[in-house]
Coordinates of N, CA and C in Angstrom, one line a residue:
M1 N -17.1 -5.2 -21.8 CA -17.4 -4.9 -20.4 C -17.4 -6.3 -19.7
M2 N -18.0 -7.3 -20.2 CA -18.1 -8.6 -19.6 C -16.7 -9.2 -19.5
K3 N -15.8 -9.0 -20.5 CA -14.5 -9.5 -20.5 C -13.7 -8.9 -19.3
R4 N -13.9 -7.6 -19.1 CA -13.2 -6.9 -18.0 C -13.6 -7.5 -16.6
F5 N -14.9 -7.8 -16.4 CA -15.3 -8.4 -15.2 C -14.8 -9.8 -15.0
S6 N -14.8 -10.5 -16.1 CA -14.3 -11.9 -16.1 C -12.8 -11.9 -15.7
F7 N -12.0 -11.0 -16.3 CA -10.6 -10.9 -16.1 C -10.4 -10.5 -14.6
I8 N -11.1 -9.6 -14.1 CA -11.0 -9.2 -12.7 C -11.3 -10.4 -11.8
W9 N -12.3 -11.1 -12.0 CA -12.6 -12.3 -11.2 C -11.5 -13.3 -11.3
I10 N -11.0 -13.5 -12.5 CA -9.9 -14.5 -12.6 C -8.7 -14.1 -11.8
V11 N -8.3 -12.8 -12.0 CA -7.2 -12.3 -11.2 C -7.4 -12.4 -9.7
M12 N -8.6 -12.1 -9.3 CA -8.9 -12.2 -7.8 C -8.8 -13.6 -7.4
F13 N -9.4 -14.5 -8.2 CA -9.4 -15.9 -7.8 C -7.9 -16.4 -7.7
V14 N -7.1 -16.1 -8.6 CA -5.7 -16.5 -8.6 C -5.0 -15.9 -7.4
L15 N -5.2 -14.6 -7.2 CA -4.5 -14.0 -6.0 C -5.0 -14.6 -4.7
L16 N -6.3 -14.7 -4.6 CA -6.8 -15.2 -3.3 C -6.5 -16.7 -3.1
T17 N -6.5 -17.5 -4.2 CA -6.1 -18.9 -4.0 C -4.6 -19.0 -3.7
G18 N -3.8 -18.2 -4.3 CA -2.4 -18.2 -4.0 C -2.1 -17.8 -2.6
T19 N -2.9 -16.9 -2.0 CA -2.6 -16.5 -0.6 C -3.1 -17.5 0.3
H20 N -4.1 -18.3 0.0 CA -4.6 -19.4 0.9 C -3.6 -20.5 0.9
V21 N -3.0 -20.8 -0.3 CA -2.1 -21.9 -0.4 C -0.8 -21.6 0.4
S22 N -0.4 -20.3 0.3 CA 0.9 -19.9 0.9 C 0.6 -19.5 2.4
S23 N -0.6 -19.4 2.8 CA -0.8 -18.9 4.1 C -0.5 -19.9 5.2
A24 N -0.4 -21.2 4.9 CA 0.0 -22.2 5.8 C 1.4 -21.9 6.4
Q25 N 2.2 -21.2 5.6 CA 3.6 -21.0 5.9 C 3.8 -19.6 6.4
Q26 N 2.8 -18.8 6.4 CA 3.0 -17.4 6.8 C 2.3 -17.1 8.1
P27 N 2.8 -16.2 8.9 CA 2.1 -15.7 10.1 C 0.8 -15.0 9.7
P28 N -0.2 -14.9 10.6 CA -1.5 -14.3 10.2 C -1.3 -12.9 9.8
A29 N -0.4 -12.1 10.3 CA -0.3 -10.7 9.9 C 0.1 -10.6 8.4
E30 N 1.0 -11.5 8.0 CA 1.4 -11.5 6.5 C 0.2 -11.9 5.7
D31 N -0.6 -12.8 6.1 CA -1.7 -13.3 5.4 C -2.7 -12.1 5.2
A32 N -3.0 -11.4 6.3 CA -3.9 -10.2 6.2 C -3.3 -9.2 5.3
T33 N -2.0 -9.0 5.3 CA -1.4 -8.0 4.4 C -1.6 -8.4 2.9
E34 N -1.4 -9.7 2.7 CA -1.6 -10.2 1.3 C -3.0 -10.0 0.8
K35 N -4.0 -10.2 1.7 CA -5.4 -10.0 1.4 C -5.7 -8.6 1.1
I36 N -5.1 -7.7 1.9 CA -5.3 -6.3 1.6 C -4.7 -5.9 0.3
K37 N -3.5 -6.4 0.0 CA -2.9 -6.1 -1.3 C -3.8 -6.5 -2.4
A38 N -4.3 -7.7 -2.3 CA -5.2 -8.3 -3.4 C -6.4 -7.4 -3.5
I39 N -7.0 -6.9 -2.4 CA -8.2 -6.1 -2.5 C -7.8 -4.7 -3.1
Q40 N -6.6 -4.2 -2.8 CA -6.1 -3.0 -3.4 C -5.9 -3.1 -4.9
I41 N -5.4 -4.2 -5.3 CA -5.2 -4.4 -6.8 C -6.6 -4.5 -7.5
Q42 N -7.5 -5.1 -6.8 CA -8.9 -5.2 -7.4 C -9.5 -3.8 -7.5
Y43 N -9.3 -3.0 -6.4 CA -9.8 -1.6 -6.4 C -9.2 -0.8 -7.5
L44 N -7.9 -0.9 -7.6 CA -7.2 -0.1 -8.6 C -7.6 -0.5 -10.0
T45 N -7.7 -1.8 -10.2 CA -8.1 -2.3 -11.6 C -9.5 -1.8 -11.9
K46 N -10.4 -1.8 -11.0 CA -11.8 -1.3 -11.2 C -11.8 0.2 -11.4
K47 N -11.1 0.9 -10.4 CA -11.1 2.4 -10.4 C -10.5 3.0 -11.7
L48 N -9.4 2.4 -12.1 CA -8.7 2.8 -13.3 C -9.3 2.3 -14.6
E49 N -10.3 1.4 -14.5 CA -11.0 0.8 -15.6 C -9.9 0.2 -16.6
L50 N -9.1 -0.7 -16.0 CA -8.0 -1.3 -16.8 C -8.6 -2.4 -17.7
T51 N -8.1 -2.4 -18.9 CA -8.4 -3.5 -19.8 C -7.5 -4.7 -19.4
P52 N -7.8 -5.9 -19.8 CA -6.9 -7.0 -19.5 C -5.5 -6.7 -20.0
E53 N -5.3 -6.1 -21.1 CA -4.0 -5.8 -21.7 C -3.3 -4.8 -20.8
E54 N -4.0 -3.7 -20.4 CA -3.4 -2.7 -19.6 C -3.0 -3.3 -18.2
A55 N -3.9 -4.1 -17.7 CA -3.6 -4.7 -16.3 C -2.4 -5.6 -16.4
Q56 N -2.2 -6.3 -17.5 CA -1.1 -7.2 -17.7 C 0.2 -6.4 -17.7
K57 N 0.2 -5.2 -18.2 CA 1.4 -4.4 -18.3 C 1.6 -3.6 -17.0
F58 N 0.5 -3.1 -16.4 CA 0.5 -2.2 -15.3 C 0.9 -2.9 -14.0
L59 N 0.2 -4.0 -13.7 CA 0.3 -4.7 -12.4 C 1.8 -5.1 -12.0
P60 N 2.6 -5.6 -12.9 CA 4.0 -5.9 -12.5 C 4.7 -4.6 -12.1
I61 N 4.5 -3.5 -12.8 CA 5.2 -2.3 -12.5 C 4.6 -1.7 -11.2
Y62 N 3.3 -1.8 -11.0 CA 2.8 -1.3 -9.7 C 3.3 -2.2 -8.5
N63 N 3.4 -3.5 -8.7 CA 3.9 -4.3 -7.7 C 5.4 -4.0 -7.3
N64 N 6.2 -3.6 -8.3 CA 7.6 -3.2 -8.1 C 7.5 -1.9 -7.3
Y65 N 6.7 -1.0 -7.7 CA 6.5 0.3 -7.0 C 6.2 0.1 -5.6
T66 N 5.2 -0.7 -5.3 CA 4.8 -0.9 -3.9 C 5.9 -1.6 -3.1
H67 N 6.6 -2.5 -3.7 CA 7.7 -3.1 -3.0 C 8.8 -2.1 -2.6
E68 N 9.1 -1.2 -3.5 CA 10.1 -0.2 -3.2 C 9.6 0.8 -2.1
V69 N 8.4 1.1 -2.2 CA 7.8 2.0 -1.1 C 7.8 1.3 0.2
E70 N 7.4 0.1 0.2 CA 7.4 -0.7 1.5 C 8.8 -0.8 2.1
Q71 N 9.8 -1.0 1.2 CA 11.2 -1.1 1.7 C 11.6 0.2 2.3
L72 N 11.3 1.3 1.7 CA 11.7 2.6 2.2 C 11.0 2.9 3.5
I73 N 9.7 2.5 3.6 CA 9.0 2.7 4.9 C 9.6 1.9 6.0
A74 N 9.9 0.6 5.7 CA 10.5 -0.3 6.7 C 11.9 0.3 7.1
E75 N 12.7 0.8 6.2 CA 14.0 1.4 6.5 C 13.8 2.6 7.4
R76 N 12.8 3.4 7.2 CA 12.5 4.6 8.0 C 12.1 4.1 9.4
R77 N 11.2 3.1 9.5 CA 10.8 2.7 10.8 C 12.0 2.1 11.6
D78 N 12.8 1.3 10.9 CA 14.0 0.7 11.6 C 14.9 1.8 12.1
K79 N 15.2 2.9 11.3 CA 16.0 4.0 11.8 C 15.5 4.7 12.9
K80 N 14.1 4.9 13.0 CA 13.5 5.6 14.1 C 13.7 4.8 15.4
E81 N 13.6 3.4 15.3 CA 13.8 2.6 16.4 C 15.2 2.7 16.9
L82 N 16.2 2.8 16.0 CA 17.6 3.0 16.4 C 17.8 4.3 17.1
D83 N 17.2 5.4 16.6 CA 17.3 6.7 17.2 C 16.8 6.7 18.6
K84 N 15.7 6.0 18.9 CA 15.2 5.9 20.2 C 16.2 5.3 21.2
L85 N 16.9 4.3 20.7 CA 17.8 3.6 21.6 C 19.1 4.4 21.9
T86 N 19.5 5.3 20.9 CA 20.7 6.1 21.1 C 20.5 7.6 21.3
A87 N 19.4 8.0 21.9 CA 19.1 9.4 22.1 C 19.9 9.9 23.3
D88 N 21.1 10.6 23.0 CA 21.9 11.2 24.0 C 21.6 12.7 24.1
N89 N 21.8 13.4 23.0 CA 21.6 14.8 23.0 C 20.3 15.2 22.2
A90 N 19.3 15.7 22.8 CA 18.0 15.9 22.2 C 18.0 16.9 21.1
D91 N 18.8 18.0 21.2 CA 18.9 19.0 20.1 C 19.6 18.4 18.8
E92 N 20.6 17.7 19.1 CA 21.3 17.1 17.9 C 20.5 16.0 17.3
L93 N 19.8 15.2 18.1 CA 18.9 14.2 17.6 C 17.8 14.8 16.8
A94 N 17.2 16.0 17.2 CA 16.2 16.6 16.5 C 16.7 17.1 15.1
R95 N 17.9 17.7 15.1 CA 18.5 18.1 13.8 C 18.6 16.9 12.8
K96 N 19.2 15.8 13.4 CA 19.4 14.6 12.6 C 18.1 14.1 12.0
N97 N 17.1 14.1 12.9 CA 15.8 13.6 12.5 C 15.1 14.4 11.4
M98 N 15.3 15.7 11.5 CA 14.8 16.6 10.4 C 15.5 16.3 9.1
D99 N 16.8 16.1 9.1 CA 17.5 15.8 7.9 C 17.1 14.4 7.4
K100 N 16.9 13.5 8.3 CA 16.5 12.1 7.9 C 15.1 12.2 7.2
E101 N 14.2 12.9 7.9 CA 12.9 13.0 7.4 C 12.8 13.7 6.0
L102 N 13.6 14.7 5.8 CA 13.7 15.4 4.5 C 14.2 14.4 3.4
N103 N 15.3 13.7 3.8 CA 15.9 12.7 2.9 C 14.8 11.6 2.6
Y104 N 14.1 11.2 3.6 CA 13.0 10.2 3.3 C 12.0 10.7 2.3
E105 N 11.5 11.9 2.6 CA 10.5 12.5 1.7 C 11.1 12.7 0.2
K106 N 12.4 13.0 0.1 CA 13.0 13.2 -1.2 C 13.1 11.8 -1.9
R107 N 13.5 10.8 -1.2 CA 13.5 9.5 -1.8 C 12.2 8.9 -2.2
M108 N 11.1 9.2 -1.3 CA 9.8 8.8 -1.7 C 9.3 9.6 -3.0
L109 N 9.6 10.8 -3.1 CA 9.3 11.6 -4.3 C 10.0 11.1 -5.5
D110 N 11.3 10.7 -5.3 CA 12.0 10.1 -6.4 C 11.4 8.8 -6.9
I111 N 11.0 8.0 -6.0 CA 10.3 6.7 -6.4 C 9.0 7.0 -7.1
R112 N 8.2 7.9 -6.5 CA 6.9 8.2 -7.2 C 7.1 8.8 -8.5
S113 N 8.1 9.7 -8.7 CA 8.3 10.3 -10.0 C 8.8 9.3 -11.0
R114 N 9.7 8.4 -10.6 CA 10.2 7.4 -11.6 C 9.0 6.5 -12.0
Y115 N 8.2 6.0 -11.0 CA 7.1 5.1 -11.4 C 6.0 5.9 -12.1
N116 N 5.8 7.2 -11.9 CA 4.8 7.9 -12.6 C 5.1 7.8 -14.1
N117 N 6.4 8.0 -14.4 CA 6.9 7.9 -15.8 C 6.6 6.5 -16.3
E118 N 6.8 5.4 -15.5 CA 6.6 4.1 -15.9 C 5.1 3.8 -16.2
F119 N 4.2 4.4 -15.3 CA 2.8 4.2 -15.5 C 2.3 4.9 -16.8
Q120 N 2.9 6.1 -17.1 CA 2.5 6.8 -18.3 C 3.0 6.0 -19.5
R121 N 4.0 5.2 -19.4 CA 4.5 4.4 -20.5 C 3.6 3.3 -20.9
V122 N 2.9 2.7 -19.9 CA 2.0 1.6 -20.2 C 0.5 1.8 -20.1
L123 N 0.1 3.0 -19.6 CA -1.3 3.4 -19.5 C -1.6 4.7 -20.3
P124 N -2.8 4.9 -20.7 CA -3.2 6.2 -21.2 C -3.0 7.2 -20.2
G125 N -2.8 8.5 -20.6 CA -2.5 9.6 -19.7 C -3.6 9.7 -18.6
R126 N -4.8 9.6 -18.9 CA -5.9 9.8 -17.9 C -5.8 8.7 -16.8
K127 N -5.5 7.5 -17.2 CA -5.5 6.4 -16.2 C -4.2 6.5 -15.4
A128 N -3.1 6.8 -16.1 CA -1.8 7.0 -15.4 C -1.9 8.1 -14.3
G129 N -2.6 9.2 -14.7 CA -2.7 10.3 -13.8 C -3.6 10.0 -12.6
M130 N -4.4 8.9 -12.6 CA -5.3 8.5 -11.5 C -4.7 7.5 -10.5
V131 N -3.5 7.0 -10.8 CA -2.9 5.9 -10.0 C -2.7 6.3 -8.6
F132 N -2.0 7.4 -8.3 CA -1.7 7.8 -7.0 C -3.0 8.3 -6.3
K133 N -3.8 9.0 -7.0 CA -5.1 9.5 -6.4 C -5.9 8.3 -5.9
S134 N -6.0 7.3 -6.8 CA -6.8 6.1 -6.5 C -6.2 5.3 -5.3
E135 N -4.9 5.3 -5.2 CA -4.2 4.7 -4.1 C -4.5 5.4 -2.8
R136 N -4.5 6.7 -2.8 CA -4.9 7.5 -1.6 C -6.3 7.2 -1.2
E137 N -7.2 7.1 -2.2 CA -8.6 6.9 -1.9 C -8.8 5.5 -1.3
F138 N -8.0 4.5 -1.8 CA -8.1 3.2 -1.2 C -7.6 3.2 0.3
R139 N -6.5 3.9 0.5 CA -6.0 4.0 1.9 C -7.0 4.6 2.8
S140 N -7.7 5.7 2.3 CA -8.7 6.4 3.1 C -9.9 5.4 3.4
I141 N -10.3 4.7 2.4 CA -11.4 3.7 2.6 C -11.0 2.7 3.7
M142 N -9.8 2.2 3.6 CA -9.4 1.1 4.5 C -9.3 1.7 5.9
I143 N -8.7 2.9 6.1 CA -8.6 3.5 7.4 C -10.0 3.7 8.0
N144 N -10.9 4.2 7.2 CA -12.3 4.4 7.7 C -12.9 3.1 8.1
H145 N -12.7 2.0 7.3 CA -13.2 0.7 7.6 C -12.6 0.2 8.9
L146 N -11.3 0.3 9.1 CA -10.7 -0.2 10.3 C -11.2 0.6 11.5
N147 N -11.3 1.9 11.4 CA -11.8 2.7 12.5 C -13.3 2.3 12.8
T148 N -14.1 2.1 11.8 CA -15.5 1.6 12.1 C -15.5 0.3 12.8
Q149 N -14.6 -0.7 12.3 CA -14.5 -2.0 13.0 C -14.1 -1.8 14.5
R150 N -13.2 -0.9 14.7 CA -12.7 -0.7 16.1 C -13.8 -0.1 16.9
M151 N -14.5 0.8 16.4 CA -15.6 1.4 17.2 C -16.7 0.4 17.4
N152 N -17.0 -0.4 16.5 CA -18.0 -1.5 16.7 C -17.6 -2.5 17.8
R153 N -16.3 -2.8 17.8 CA -15.8 -3.8 18.8 C -15.9 -3.1 20.2
M154 N -15.5 -1.9 20.2 CA -15.6 -1.2 21.5 C -17.0 -1.0 22.0
G155 N -17.9 -0.8 21.1 CA -19.3 -0.7 21.5 C -20.0 -2.0 21.9
Q156 N -19.4 -3.1 21.4 CA -19.9 -4.4 21.7 C -19.1 -5.2 22.8
G157 N -18.6 -4.4 23.6 CA -17.9 -5.1 24.8 C -16.4 -5.4 24.4
G158 N -15.9 -4.9 23.3 CA -14.5 -5.3 22.9 C -13.5 -4.3 23.5
G159 N -14.0 -3.4 24.3 CA -13.0 -2.4 24.9 C -12.3 -3.0 26.1
P160 N -11.6 -2.2 26.8 CA -10.8 -2.7 28.0 C -11.8 -3.2 29.0
R161 N -11.5 -4.3 29.6 CA -12.3 -4.9 30.6 C -11.9 -4.5 32.0
R162 N -12.9 -4.2 32.8 CA -12.7 -3.8 34.2 C -13.0 -5.0 35.1
R163 N -12.2 -5.0 36.1 CA -12.4 -6.1 37.2 C -13.4 -5.6 38.1
P164 N -14.3 -6.5 38.6 CA -15.4 -6.1 39.6 C -14.8 -5.8 40.9

């Protein structure tokens, strides 16, 4: 048990130290993204109760998975921006968007299916089966946290200012 906590702290120290060293060259948004990713890795490691050996095998695969998902999401966002710029016929655009959305969902499912098999290869079945659920839980926690922060800022004068 103590080995697991020591490992987690070492991993977090390395991740956070690495983000601080590289943050001088990155814009603030990328720095925040890196911190969130580090917190997510810590959350998954704890939630899945990964041993150091399991974490060593799992984390590179998980990082590849998140990289592919991020690329697909960025591609989807870029295509939506292009659609906004070239919207001539609304009905035709709606049909194309439905096809694109279904294609996006299929590609996302393909990625998740492929990596589910990879996770099962390096983790016990119980832990591999919890990866996507734990990822959703983390996202939900982060969204709730961000919403709470936003509400606190609005309640403390952080909302839109009115001129007298």
